[in-house]
Amino acid sequence: MSAFGAALKRELLVLWRSPAEMINPLFFFVMVISLFPLAISPKPEVLAVIAPGVLWVAALLAVMLSLDGLFRRDQESGVLELLLTAPVMAVVPVTAKLLAHWLLTGLPLVLVSPVLAHMLQLPNAVLGTVMLSLLLGTPALTIIGAIGAALTVGLNRGGILLAVLVLPLYIPVLIFGAGVIRAAAEGGAVNGILAILGALLALTASLGPLAVSAGLKISSGN
Amino acid sequence: MAFESFADFLAMGKHGFYVWSAYGISAFLIIASMVLALRGQGQVRQTLARQQRRAELDAEVNDESRT
Amino acid sequence: MVWQTIKRWYHMLGSPRYFYTFSSLVLPWLTPIALVTLLTGLVWGLGFAPSDYQQGNSYRIIFIHVPASSGALMGYMALGVAGLVAVVWRMKMAEVMLKAIAPFGAALAAISLVTGALWGKPTWGTYWQWDARMTSMLILLFMYVGVIALQNVIRDPRQAARAAGLLAMVGVINVIIVKYSVEWVQTLHQGSTLKLFGESTINPAMKYPLLISMLGLWLLYAVNVLMRARTEVMWRERRSKWVAKLVTRPEKGER
């Protein structure tokens, strides 16, 4: 626990010192969402139909784009090598890193999502489900995306490749995340779908860090 | 034979276009993949043979210069 | 006993040189067998199987569509297995296989999509519908593209193969989840999914040509994989003596 705590503290501190990295995904999220009423139609009844998908696609892209540089700075400064050869298993610092990243980029998205959902004309009764679905979904997105980031860390044109690798893996989370909001908006039962989202999160949180550290080892060539 | 004549066979009921374009595209993709696999093999062989010849020539030149 | 045999095979085929000799013996037989089987199945299906009482002759696309779909799916599963072996045990031949399996699998996924669309037009009245199977196949194609793209970008072949292997392992889990989640979307949408045919109600006169062309296409896949794997083995082992010998003096029956 102490190794984990120390790693978490370090990661949080590093991220805290470069606030642009946590604010930019948030702005991206808000901006992308505000494009849709302008591009499709500002009519409330149209917006309410597309809102779940728009919220989720925007969140997914924001998380994915924020991950591109997740391991790059560590690799450039050589910290990554140390991390992988340290006596502690690589999974521990990797998990801390993912948690820190989610706390400072994913969680803000969750917190502003009710405002955006309201702007997209979703009924107030649904706002809780919106937050809950993003709360369960965005950590899974961070972890899955980190696998792609780990595999492309040494490549200088990682951005678009990361999208090609990661977007297909995001599809189940997207389907259930947007689906639960849609079900709630139509007045259906949501608990079962939330449970599936939770199961996806449990699966990614348990196996994901292993895959991420394996990917980092492969990318650093040992 | 499920068809009366060859023209019937080509017409496939009213669905000749769908059936034959499906098979045409499939054949194209399969053959293309096989040809690419074969060509890759040939290319690697050629490259290696060329490298080997060059290495042998280099060795000969070195021998001559030594004597 | 069985375990011993499997282990011996694993170690023998794990040696690139042994694999090369083995595949030179197998390919001259396997290639004609695969082609004859595939053509038999297709000719039987296209010309001799009875037409469907509902769909007429458009159903004859099934004889390439189903073999291609199953081949693409199996190919990705094989990628996952090869990925596991390459990442965990670092077996060289598994790395070679990762490179050899992907291209034909991607081609099969594309064939499955195109033939499915061409079948869909006369049956559903539209080329494309977001039904569960078509959508899953589209995502499978995306994942093939990801594996191939990753391999092309990383320079070092061993590192490229292992990175692709890890991606394929994650991808296999994803394929399974995608299948269920896409089916779930259907129930939410109440889409007009016309069942092409109920399970196991297929007429035997249609079943046999289907099974034969399926077997034929799988064998052809194996031929393609062996050919690509041989190329890759040769390139990776280019500094070894046996490859040097092979290049200067091609053995009999080999080019």
Coordinates of C-alpha atoms in Angstrom, one line a residue:
Chain A
M1 CA 0.0 0.0 0.0
S2 CA 2.8 2.4 0.8
A3 CA 4.5 1.8 -2.6
F4 CA 1.1 2.4 -4.2
G5 CA 0.4 5.5 -2.1
A6 CA 3.8 7.0 -2.9
A7 CA 3.4 6.4 -6.6
L8 CA -0.1 7.8 -6.6
K9 CA 1.1 10.9 -4.8
R10 CA 4.0 11.4 -7.2
E11 CA 1.7 11.0 -10.3
L12 CA -0.9 13.4 -8.9
L13 CA 1.8 16.0 -8.2
V14 CA 3.3 15.7 -11.7
L15 CA -0.1 16.1 -13.3
W16 CA -1.1 18.9 -10.9
R17 CA 2.0 20.9 -12.1
S18 CA 0.9 20.8 -15.7
P19 CA -2.7 21.9 -15.4
A20 CA -3.2 22.2 -19.2
E21 CA -3.1 18.4 -19.5
M22 CA -6.1 18.1 -17.2
I23 CA -8.1 21.1 -18.4
N24 CA -7.7 20.5 -22.1
P25 CA -9.7 17.2 -22.2
L26 CA -12.4 19.0 -20.2
F27 CA -12.6 21.8 -22.7
F28 CA -12.5 19.3 -25.6
F29 CA -15.5 17.5 -24.0
V30 CA -17.5 20.7 -23.7
M31 CA -16.6 22.0 -27.1
V32 CA -17.4 18.8 -29.0
I33 CA -20.7 18.5 -27.3
S34 CA -21.6 22.1 -28.2
L35 CA -20.9 21.4 -31.9
F36 CA -23.8 18.9 -32.2
P37 CA -26.7 21.3 -31.6
L38 CA -25.1 23.6 -34.1
A39 CA -24.5 20.9 -36.7
I40 CA -27.6 18.8 -36.4
S41 CA -30.4 20.8 -35.0
P42 CA -31.1 23.0 -31.9
K43 CA -34.6 21.5 -31.6
P44 CA -35.2 20.0 -28.1
E45 CA -36.9 16.9 -29.3
V46 CA -34.0 16.1 -31.7
L47 CA -31.4 16.9 -29.1
A48 CA -33.0 14.6 -26.5
V49 CA -32.8 11.7 -28.9
I50 CA -29.1 12.1 -29.8
A51 CA -27.9 13.4 -26.3
P52 CA -26.9 10.0 -24.8
G53 CA -24.8 9.1 -27.8
V54 CA -23.3 12.6 -28.1
L55 CA -22.3 12.7 -24.4
W56 CA -20.7 9.3 -24.6
V57 CA -18.8 9.8 -27.9
A58 CA -17.5 13.1 -26.7
A59 CA -16.4 11.6 -23.4
L60 CA -14.8 8.7 -25.2
L61 CA -12.8 10.9 -27.5
A62 CA -11.8 13.3 -24.7
V63 CA -10.4 10.4 -22.7
M64 CA -8.7 8.8 -25.6
L65 CA -7.0 12.0 -26.7
S66 CA -5.8 12.7 -23.2
L67 CA -4.0 9.3 -23.1
D68 CA -1.7 10.0 -26.1
G69 CA 1.0 11.5 -23.9
L70 CA 0.3 9.3 -20.8
F71 CA 3.6 7.5 -20.9
R72 CA 5.6 9.7 -23.2
R73 CA 7.1 12.1 -20.7
D74 CA 8.1 9.3 -18.5
Q75 CA 9.7 7.6 -21.4
E76 CA 11.6 10.7 -22.5
S77 CA 12.9 11.3 -19.0
G78 CA 13.9 7.7 -18.4
V79 CA 11.5 7.3 -15.5
L80 CA 9.7 4.5 -17.4
E81 CA 12.8 2.3 -17.5
L82 CA 13.3 2.7 -13.8
L83 CA 9.6 1.9 -13.2
L84 CA 9.8 -1.3 -15.1
T85 CA 13.1 -2.5 -13.5
A86 CA 12.1 -1.4 -10.0
P87 CA 11.8 -4.1 -7.3
V88 CA 8.1 -3.4 -7.0
M89 CA 6.0 -5.1 -9.6
A90 CA 5.3 -2.8 -12.5
V91 CA 1.6 -3.2 -12.0
V92 CA 1.6 -1.1 -8.8
P93 CA 3.0 2.1 -10.2
V94 CA 1.1 1.6 -13.4
T95 CA -2.2 1.3 -11.5
A96 CA -1.3 4.4 -9.5
K97 CA -0.6 6.3 -12.7
L98 CA -3.9 5.2 -14.2
L99 CA -5.8 6.2 -11.1
A100 CA -4.1 9.6 -10.9
H101 CA -4.8 10.2 -14.6
W102 CA -8.5 9.3 -14.2
L103 CA -8.9 11.4 -11.1
L104 CA -7.6 14.5 -12.9
T105 CA -9.1 14.0 -16.4
G106 CA -11.9 11.5 -16.2
L107 CA -13.6 12.6 -13.0
P108 CA -13.9 16.3 -14.1
L109 CA -15.9 15.0 -17.2
V110 CA -18.2 13.2 -14.9
L111 CA -18.7 16.3 -12.8
V112 CA -19.6 18.6 -15.6
S113 CA -21.7 16.0 -17.5
P114 CA -25.1 16.9 -15.8
V115 CA -24.7 20.5 -17.0
L116 CA -24.1 19.4 -20.5
A117 CA -26.8 16.8 -20.4
H118 CA -29.2 19.5 -19.3
M119 CA -28.1 21.7 -22.2
L120 CA -28.9 18.8 -24.5
Q121 CA -32.4 18.8 -23.1
L122 CA -32.3 15.5 -21.2
P123 CA -34.9 15.4 -18.5
N124 CA -33.7 16.2 -15.0
A125 CA -34.6 12.8 -13.7
V126 CA -32.0 11.3 -16.0
L127 CA -29.0 13.4 -14.9
G128 CA -28.1 11.0 -12.1
T129 CA -27.9 8.1 -14.5
V130 CA -25.8 10.2 -16.8
M131 CA -23.2 10.8 -14.1
L132 CA -23.4 7.2 -12.8
S133 CA -22.8 5.8 -16.3
L134 CA -19.8 8.1 -16.9
L135 CA -18.5 7.4 -13.4
L136 CA -18.5 3.6 -14.2
G137 CA -17.5 4.0 -17.8
T138 CA -14.7 6.6 -17.9
P139 CA -12.2 4.6 -15.7
A140 CA -12.7 1.6 -18.1
L141 CA -12.0 3.9 -21.0
T142 CA -8.9 5.2 -19.3
I143 CA -7.6 1.7 -18.6
I144 CA -8.4 0.3 -22.1
G145 CA -6.9 3.3 -23.8
A146 CA -3.8 3.0 -21.6
I147 CA -3.1 -0.4 -23.2
G148 CA -3.0 1.3 -26.6
A149 CA -0.9 4.1 -25.2
A150 CA 1.6 1.6 -23.8
L151 CA 1.9 -0.2 -27.1
T152 CA 2.5 3.0 -29.0
V153 CA 4.7 4.8 -26.5
G154 CA 7.9 4.7 -28.5
L155 CA 6.4 5.7 -31.8
N156 CA 6.5 9.3 -32.9
R157 CA 3.2 9.3 -34.8
G158 CA 1.2 7.6 -32.1
G159 CA -1.9 9.7 -32.2
I160 CA -3.9 8.4 -35.0
L161 CA -2.6 4.8 -34.6
L162 CA -3.8 4.9 -31.0
A163 CA -7.3 5.7 -32.2
V164 CA -7.2 2.8 -34.7
L165 CA -6.1 0.4 -32.0
V166 CA -8.3 1.6 -29.2
L167 CA -11.6 2.6 -30.7
P168 CA -12.8 -0.9 -31.5
L169 CA -12.0 -1.9 -27.9
Y170 CA -14.2 1.0 -26.6
I171 CA -17.3 -0.2 -28.4
P172 CA -18.8 -2.4 -25.6
V173 CA -18.4 0.4 -23.0
L174 CA -19.9 2.9 -25.4
I175 CA -22.9 0.7 -26.2
F176 CA -23.8 0.1 -22.6
G177 CA -22.9 3.6 -21.4
A178 CA -25.0 5.3 -23.9
G179 CA -27.6 2.6 -23.7
V180 CA -28.2 3.1 -20.0
I181 CA -28.9 6.8 -20.5
R182 CA -31.3 6.0 -23.4
A183 CA -33.0 3.4 -21.3
A184 CA -33.4 5.9 -18.4
A185 CA -34.7 8.6 -20.8
E186 CA -37.3 6.1 -22.0
G187 CA -38.3 5.3 -18.5
G188 CA -36.9 1.8 -18.5
A189 CA -35.0 -0.2 -15.9
V190 CA -31.4 0.9 -15.5
N191 CA -30.0 -1.2 -12.7
G192 CA -29.2 -4.3 -14.9
I193 CA -27.3 -2.2 -17.5
L194 CA -25.4 -0.3 -14.8
A195 CA -24.4 -3.7 -13.4
I196 CA -23.0 -4.7 -16.8
L197 CA -21.1 -1.4 -16.9
G198 CA -19.8 -2.2 -13.5
A199 CA -18.8 -5.7 -14.6
L200 CA -16.9 -4.2 -17.6
L201 CA -15.1 -1.9 -15.2
A202 CA -14.2 -4.8 -12.9
L203 CA -12.9 -6.8 -15.8
T204 CA -10.8 -3.9 -17.2
A205 CA -9.6 -2.8 -13.7
S206 CA -8.4 -6.3 -12.8
L207 CA -6.8 -7.3 -16.1
G208 CA -6.1 -3.9 -17.6
P209 CA -3.1 -2.9 -15.5
L210 CA -1.4 -6.2 -16.2
A211 CA -1.9 -5.7 -19.9
V212 CA -0.6 -2.1 -19.6
S213 CA 2.6 -3.1 -17.9
A214 CA 3.1 -6.0 -20.3
G215 CA 2.7 -3.5 -23.1
L216 CA 5.2 -1.1 -21.6
K217 CA 7.7 -3.9 -21.2
I218 CA 7.2 -4.9 -24.9
S219 CA 7.6 -1.3 -26.0
S220 CA 10.7 -0.7 -24.0
G221 CA 12.2 -3.8 -25.6
N222 CA 12.7 -6.2 -22.6
Chain B
M1 CA -28.3 -29.4 -62.0
A2 CA -30.6 -26.9 -60.5
F3 CA -30.8 -24.8 -63.6
E4 CA -32.4 -25.4 -67.0
S5 CA -29.7 -23.8 -69.1
F6 CA -26.5 -21.9 -68.8
A7 CA -28.3 -18.6 -69.3
D8 CA -30.5 -19.5 -66.4
F9 CA -27.4 -20.2 -64.4
L10 CA -26.0 -16.8 -65.1
A11 CA -29.3 -15.1 -64.4
M12 CA -29.7 -16.8 -60.9
G13 CA -33.4 -16.0 -60.9
K14 CA -33.5 -12.2 -60.8
H15 CA -30.4 -12.1 -58.5
G16 CA -27.6 -12.7 -60.9
F17 CA -26.0 -9.3 -60.2
Y18 CA -25.9 -9.8 -56.4
V19 CA -24.7 -13.4 -56.6
W20 CA -22.0 -12.9 -59.3
S21 CA -20.7 -9.6 -57.9
A22 CA -20.4 -11.3 -54.4
Y23 CA -18.4 -14.1 -55.9
G24 CA -16.4 -11.8 -58.1
I25 CA -15.3 -9.6 -55.3
S26 CA -14.5 -12.6 -53.1
A27 CA -12.4 -14.2 -55.8
F28 CA -10.6 -11.0 -56.3
L29 CA -9.7 -10.5 -52.7
I30 CA -8.7 -14.2 -52.2
I31 CA -6.6 -14.3 -55.3
A32 CA -5.0 -10.9 -54.4
S33 CA -4.0 -12.2 -51.0
M34 CA -2.5 -15.4 -52.4
V35 CA -0.6 -13.4 -55.1
L36 CA 0.7 -11.0 -52.5
A37 CA 1.9 -13.9 -50.3
L38 CA 3.7 -15.5 -53.2
R39 CA 5.3 -12.2 -54.3
G40 CA 6.5 -11.5 -50.8
Q41 CA 8.3 -14.9 -50.8
G42 CA 9.9 -14.2 -54.2
Q43 CA 11.0 -10.7 -53.1
V44 CA 12.7 -12.0 -49.9
R45 CA 14.4 -14.7 -51.9
Q46 CA 15.7 -12.2 -54.5
T47 CA 16.9 -9.7 -51.9
L48 CA 18.8 -12.4 -50.0
A49 CA 20.3 -13.9 -53.1
R50 CA 21.5 -10.4 -54.2
Q51 CA 23.0 -9.7 -50.8
Q52 CA 24.8 -13.0 -50.9
R53 CA 26.2 -12.4 -54.3
R54 CA 27.5 -9.0 -53.2
A55 CA 29.1 -10.5 -50.1
E56 CA 30.8 -13.1 -52.3
L57 CA 32.1 -10.5 -54.7
D58 CA 33.4 -8.4 -51.8
A59 CA 35.2 -11.5 -50.5
E60 CA 36.9 -12.1 -53.9
V61 CA 38.0 -8.5 -54.2
N62 CA 39.5 -8.6 -50.7
D63 CA 41.4 -11.8 -51.6
E64 CA 42.9 -10.3 -54.7
S65 CA 44.0 -7.1 -53.0
R66 CA 45.8 -9.2 -50.3
T67 CA 48.0 -11.1 -52.7
Chain C
M1 CA 1.1 -40.1 -24.3
V2 CA -1.0 -37.5 -26.1
W3 CA 0.6 -34.8 -24.0
Q4 CA 4.1 -36.0 -24.9
T5 CA 3.3 -36.0 -28.6
I6 CA 1.8 -32.5 -28.4
K7 CA 4.9 -31.3 -26.5
R8 CA 7.2 -32.8 -29.1
W9 CA 5.2 -31.2 -31.9
Y10 CA 5.3 -27.9 -30.1
H11 CA 9.1 -28.0 -29.9
M12 CA 9.7 -29.3 -33.4
L13 CA 7.4 -26.8 -35.1
G14 CA 8.8 -24.1 -32.8
S15 CA 12.1 -24.4 -34.6
P16 CA 12.0 -22.1 -37.7
R17 CA 14.2 -24.4 -39.7
Y18 CA 12.1 -27.5 -39.0
F19 CA 9.0 -25.5 -39.8
Y20 CA 10.5 -24.5 -43.1
T21 CA 11.3 -28.1 -44.2
F22 CA 7.9 -29.3 -42.9
S23 CA 6.0 -26.7 -44.7
S24 CA 7.8 -27.4 -48.0
L25 CA 6.6 -31.0 -47.7
V26 CA 3.0 -30.0 -46.8
L27 CA 2.4 -27.2 -49.2
P28 CA 2.6 -29.1 -52.5
W29 CA -0.2 -31.4 -51.2
L30 CA -2.2 -28.9 -49.3
T31 CA -2.5 -26.3 -52.0
P32 CA -4.2 -28.5 -54.7
I33 CA -6.4 -30.2 -52.0
A34 CA -7.6 -26.8 -50.7
L35 CA -8.3 -25.5 -54.2
V36 CA -10.2 -28.6 -55.3
T37 CA -12.2 -28.8 -52.1
L38 CA -13.2 -25.1 -52.4
L39 CA -14.1 -25.3 -56.0
T40 CA -16.1 -28.5 -55.5
G41 CA -18.1 -26.9 -52.7
L42 CA -18.7 -23.7 -54.7
V43 CA -19.7 -25.4 -58.0
W44 CA -22.0 -27.7 -56.1
G45 CA -23.5 -24.9 -54.2
L46 CA -23.8 -22.5 -57.2
G47 CA -25.0 -25.0 -59.8
F48 CA -26.5 -28.1 -58.2
A49 CA -28.0 -27.2 -54.8
P50 CA -31.7 -26.6 -55.0
S51 CA -32.9 -23.0 -54.8
D52 CA -34.4 -21.7 -51.6
Y53 CA -38.2 -21.5 -51.5
Q54 CA -38.2 -18.1 -49.9
Q55 CA -35.1 -16.4 -51.3
G56 CA -34.8 -18.0 -54.7
N57 CA -31.2 -18.0 -55.8
S58 CA -29.8 -15.1 -53.9
Y59 CA -29.2 -17.4 -51.0
R60 CA -26.3 -19.0 -53.0
I61 CA -24.1 -16.2 -51.7
I62 CA -24.1 -18.2 -48.5
F63 CA -21.5 -20.6 -49.9
I64 CA -18.9 -17.9 -49.7
H65 CA -20.4 -15.7 -47.0
V66 CA -20.5 -18.2 -44.2
P67 CA -17.1 -19.8 -44.9
A68 CA -15.5 -16.3 -45.0
S69 CA -17.2 -15.2 -41.8
S70 CA -16.2 -18.3 -39.9
G71 CA -12.7 -18.1 -41.3
A72 CA -12.3 -14.5 -40.2
L73 CA -13.5 -15.3 -36.7
M74 CA -11.3 -18.3 -36.4
G75 CA -8.4 -16.4 -37.7
Y76 CA -8.7 -13.8 -35.0
M77 CA -9.0 -16.4 -32.3
A78 CA -5.8 -18.0 -33.7
L79 CA -4.2 -14.6 -33.5
G80 CA -5.1 -14.4 -29.9
V81 CA -3.6 -17.8 -29.2
A82 CA -0.5 -17.0 -31.1
G83 CA -0.3 -13.7 -29.1
L84 CA -0.6 -15.5 -25.8
V85 CA 2.3 -17.9 -26.8
A86 CA 4.4 -15.0 -28.2
V87 CA 3.9 -12.7 -25.2
V88 CA 4.2 -15.3 -22.4
W89 CA 6.6 -17.9 -23.8
R90 CA 8.3 -15.7 -26.4
M91 CA 8.2 -18.5 -28.9
K92 CA 9.6 -17.4 -32.2
M93 CA 7.2 -19.3 -34.4
A94 CA 4.2 -17.7 -32.6
E95 CA 5.6 -14.3 -33.5
V96 CA 5.9 -15.4 -37.1
M97 CA 2.3 -16.7 -37.1
L98 CA 1.0 -13.4 -35.8
K99 CA 2.4 -11.7 -38.9
A100 CA 1.2 -14.5 -41.2
I101 CA -2.4 -15.0 -40.0
A102 CA -3.6 -11.4 -40.0
P103 CA -3.7 -10.4 -43.8
F104 CA -5.9 -13.2 -45.0
G105 CA -8.1 -12.9 -42.0
A106 CA -8.7 -9.3 -42.8
A107 CA -9.5 -10.2 -46.4
L108 CA -12.0 -12.7 -45.2
A109 CA -13.6 -10.2 -42.9
A110 CA -13.9 -7.8 -45.8
I111 CA -15.4 -10.6 -48.0
S112 CA -17.9 -11.4 -45.3
L113 CA -19.0 -7.8 -45.2
V114 CA -19.3 -7.3 -48.9
T115 CA -21.1 -10.6 -49.6
G116 CA -23.3 -9.9 -46.6
A117 CA -24.3 -6.6 -48.0
L118 CA -24.9 -8.1 -51.5
W119 CA -27.0 -10.7 -49.9
G120 CA -28.8 -8.2 -47.8
K121 CA -30.0 -6.1 -50.8
P122 CA -32.3 -8.7 -52.2
T123 CA -33.3 -10.1 -48.8
W124 CA -33.7 -7.1 -46.5
G125 CA -34.1 -4.5 -49.3
T126 CA -31.0 -2.6 -48.2
Y127 CA -27.3 -3.2 -48.5
W128 CA -26.4 -2.4 -45.0
Q129 CA -28.2 -2.9 -41.8
W130 CA -26.8 -2.6 -38.3
D131 CA -27.8 -6.0 -37.3
A132 CA -25.7 -7.9 -34.7
R133 CA -23.7 -10.1 -37.0
M134 CA -22.8 -7.5 -39.6
T135 CA -21.8 -5.0 -36.9
S136 CA -19.7 -7.5 -35.1
M137 CA -17.9 -8.4 -38.4
L138 CA -17.3 -4.7 -39.1
I139 CA -15.6 -4.4 -35.7
L140 CA -13.7 -7.6 -36.3
L141 CA -12.3 -6.0 -39.5
F142 CA -11.4 -2.9 -37.5
M143 CA -9.4 -5.0 -35.1
Y144 CA -7.6 -6.9 -37.9
V145 CA -6.7 -3.5 -39.2
G146 CA -5.3 -2.5 -35.8
V147 CA -3.2 -5.6 -35.5
I148 CA -1.7 -5.1 -39.0
A149 CA -1.2 -1.4 -38.5
L150 CA 0.7 -1.9 -35.2
Q151 CA 2.9 -4.5 -36.8
N152 CA 3.7 -2.2 -39.7
V153 CA 4.7 0.7 -37.6
I154 CA 7.1 -0.9 -35.2
R155 CA 10.5 -1.5 -36.7
D156 CA 12.0 -4.4 -34.8
P157 CA 10.1 -7.5 -36.0
R158 CA 10.2 -9.3 -32.6
Q159 CA 8.9 -6.3 -30.7
A160 CA 6.3 -5.7 -33.4
A161 CA 5.0 -9.2 -33.2
R162 CA 4.7 -9.2 -29.4
A163 CA 3.0 -5.8 -29.4
A164 CA 0.5 -7.1 -31.9
G165 CA 0.2 -10.3 -29.9
L166 CA -0.9 -8.4 -26.8
L167 CA -3.4 -6.4 -28.8
A168 CA -4.8 -9.6 -30.3
M169 CA -5.2 -11.1 -26.8
V170 CA -7.1 -8.1 -25.7
G171 CA -9.0 -8.1 -29.0
V172 CA -10.2 -11.7 -28.5
I173 CA -11.8 -10.8 -25.2
N174 CA -13.3 -7.7 -26.9
V175 CA -14.8 -9.8 -29.8
I176 CA -16.7 -11.9 -27.3
I177 CA -18.0 -8.9 -25.4
V178 CA -18.8 -7.0 -28.6
K179 CA -20.9 -9.9 -29.9
Y180 CA -23.2 -9.8 -26.8
S181 CA -23.3 -6.0 -26.5
V182 CA -24.3 -5.6 -30.2
E183 CA -27.1 -8.2 -29.7
W184 CA -28.2 -6.3 -26.7
V185 CA -28.5 -3.0 -28.7
Q186 CA -30.8 -4.9 -31.1
T187 CA -33.2 -5.8 -28.3
L188 CA -33.2 -2.1 -27.3
H189 CA -33.8 -0.9 -30.9
Q190 CA -36.4 -3.5 -31.9
G191 CA -34.7 -3.4 -35.3
S192 CA -36.3 -5.3 -38.2
T193 CA -33.9 -8.2 -38.1
L194 CA -35.2 -10.8 -40.5
K195 CA -33.7 -14.2 -39.5
L196 CA -32.1 -15.5 -42.6
F197 CA -32.8 -19.0 -41.5
G198 CA -33.6 -20.6 -38.2
E199 CA -30.9 -22.8 -36.6
S200 CA -30.5 -26.3 -38.0
T201 CA -33.4 -26.1 -40.3
I202 CA -31.1 -26.0 -43.3
N203 CA -31.8 -28.5 -46.0
P204 CA -29.1 -31.2 -46.3
A205 CA -28.8 -30.6 -50.0
M206 CA -27.6 -27.1 -49.1
K207 CA -25.7 -28.2 -46.0
Y208 CA -23.1 -30.5 -47.7
P209 CA -21.9 -28.0 -50.3
L210 CA -21.7 -25.4 -47.6
L211 CA -19.6 -27.6 -45.3
I212 CA -17.3 -28.6 -48.2
S213 CA -16.7 -25.0 -49.3
M214 CA -16.1 -24.0 -45.7
L215 CA -13.5 -26.7 -45.4
G216 CA -12.0 -25.7 -48.7
L217 CA -11.7 -22.0 -47.7
W218 CA -10.2 -22.9 -44.3
L219 CA -7.6 -25.1 -46.0
L220 CA -6.8 -22.2 -48.4
Y221 CA -6.4 -20.0 -45.3
A222 CA -3.9 -22.5 -44.0
V223 CA -2.0 -22.5 -47.3
N224 CA -1.9 -18.7 -47.2
V225 CA -0.6 -18.7 -43.6
L226 CA 2.1 -21.2 -44.4
M227 CA 3.3 -19.3 -47.4
R228 CA 3.5 -16.0 -45.4
A229 CA 5.1 -17.7 -42.5
R230 CA 7.8 -19.2 -44.7
T231 CA 8.6 -15.7 -46.1
E232 CA 8.8 -14.3 -42.6
V233 CA 11.0 -17.2 -41.3
M234 CA 13.3 -16.8 -44.2
W235 CA 13.7 -13.1 -43.6
R236 CA 14.2 -13.4 -39.9
E237 CA 16.8 -16.3 -40.3
R238 CA 18.5 -14.6 -43.2
R239 CA 21.9 -14.6 -41.4
S240 CA 21.8 -18.4 -40.7
K241 CA 23.6 -20.9 -42.8
W242 CA 20.6 -22.9 -43.9
V243 CA 18.8 -19.9 -45.4
A244 CA 22.0 -18.9 -47.2
K245 CA 22.2 -22.4 -48.7
L246 CA 18.6 -22.4 -49.7
V247 CA 19.0 -19.1 -51.5
T248 CA 22.0 -20.2 -53.6
R249 CA 20.9 -23.7 -54.4
P250 CA 17.1 -24.2 -54.4
E251 CA 16.3 -27.8 -53.5
K252 CA 14.4 -29.9 -55.9
G253 CA 10.7 -29.1 -56.2
E254 CA 11.3 -25.7 -54.6
R255 CA 11.6 -22.3 -56.1

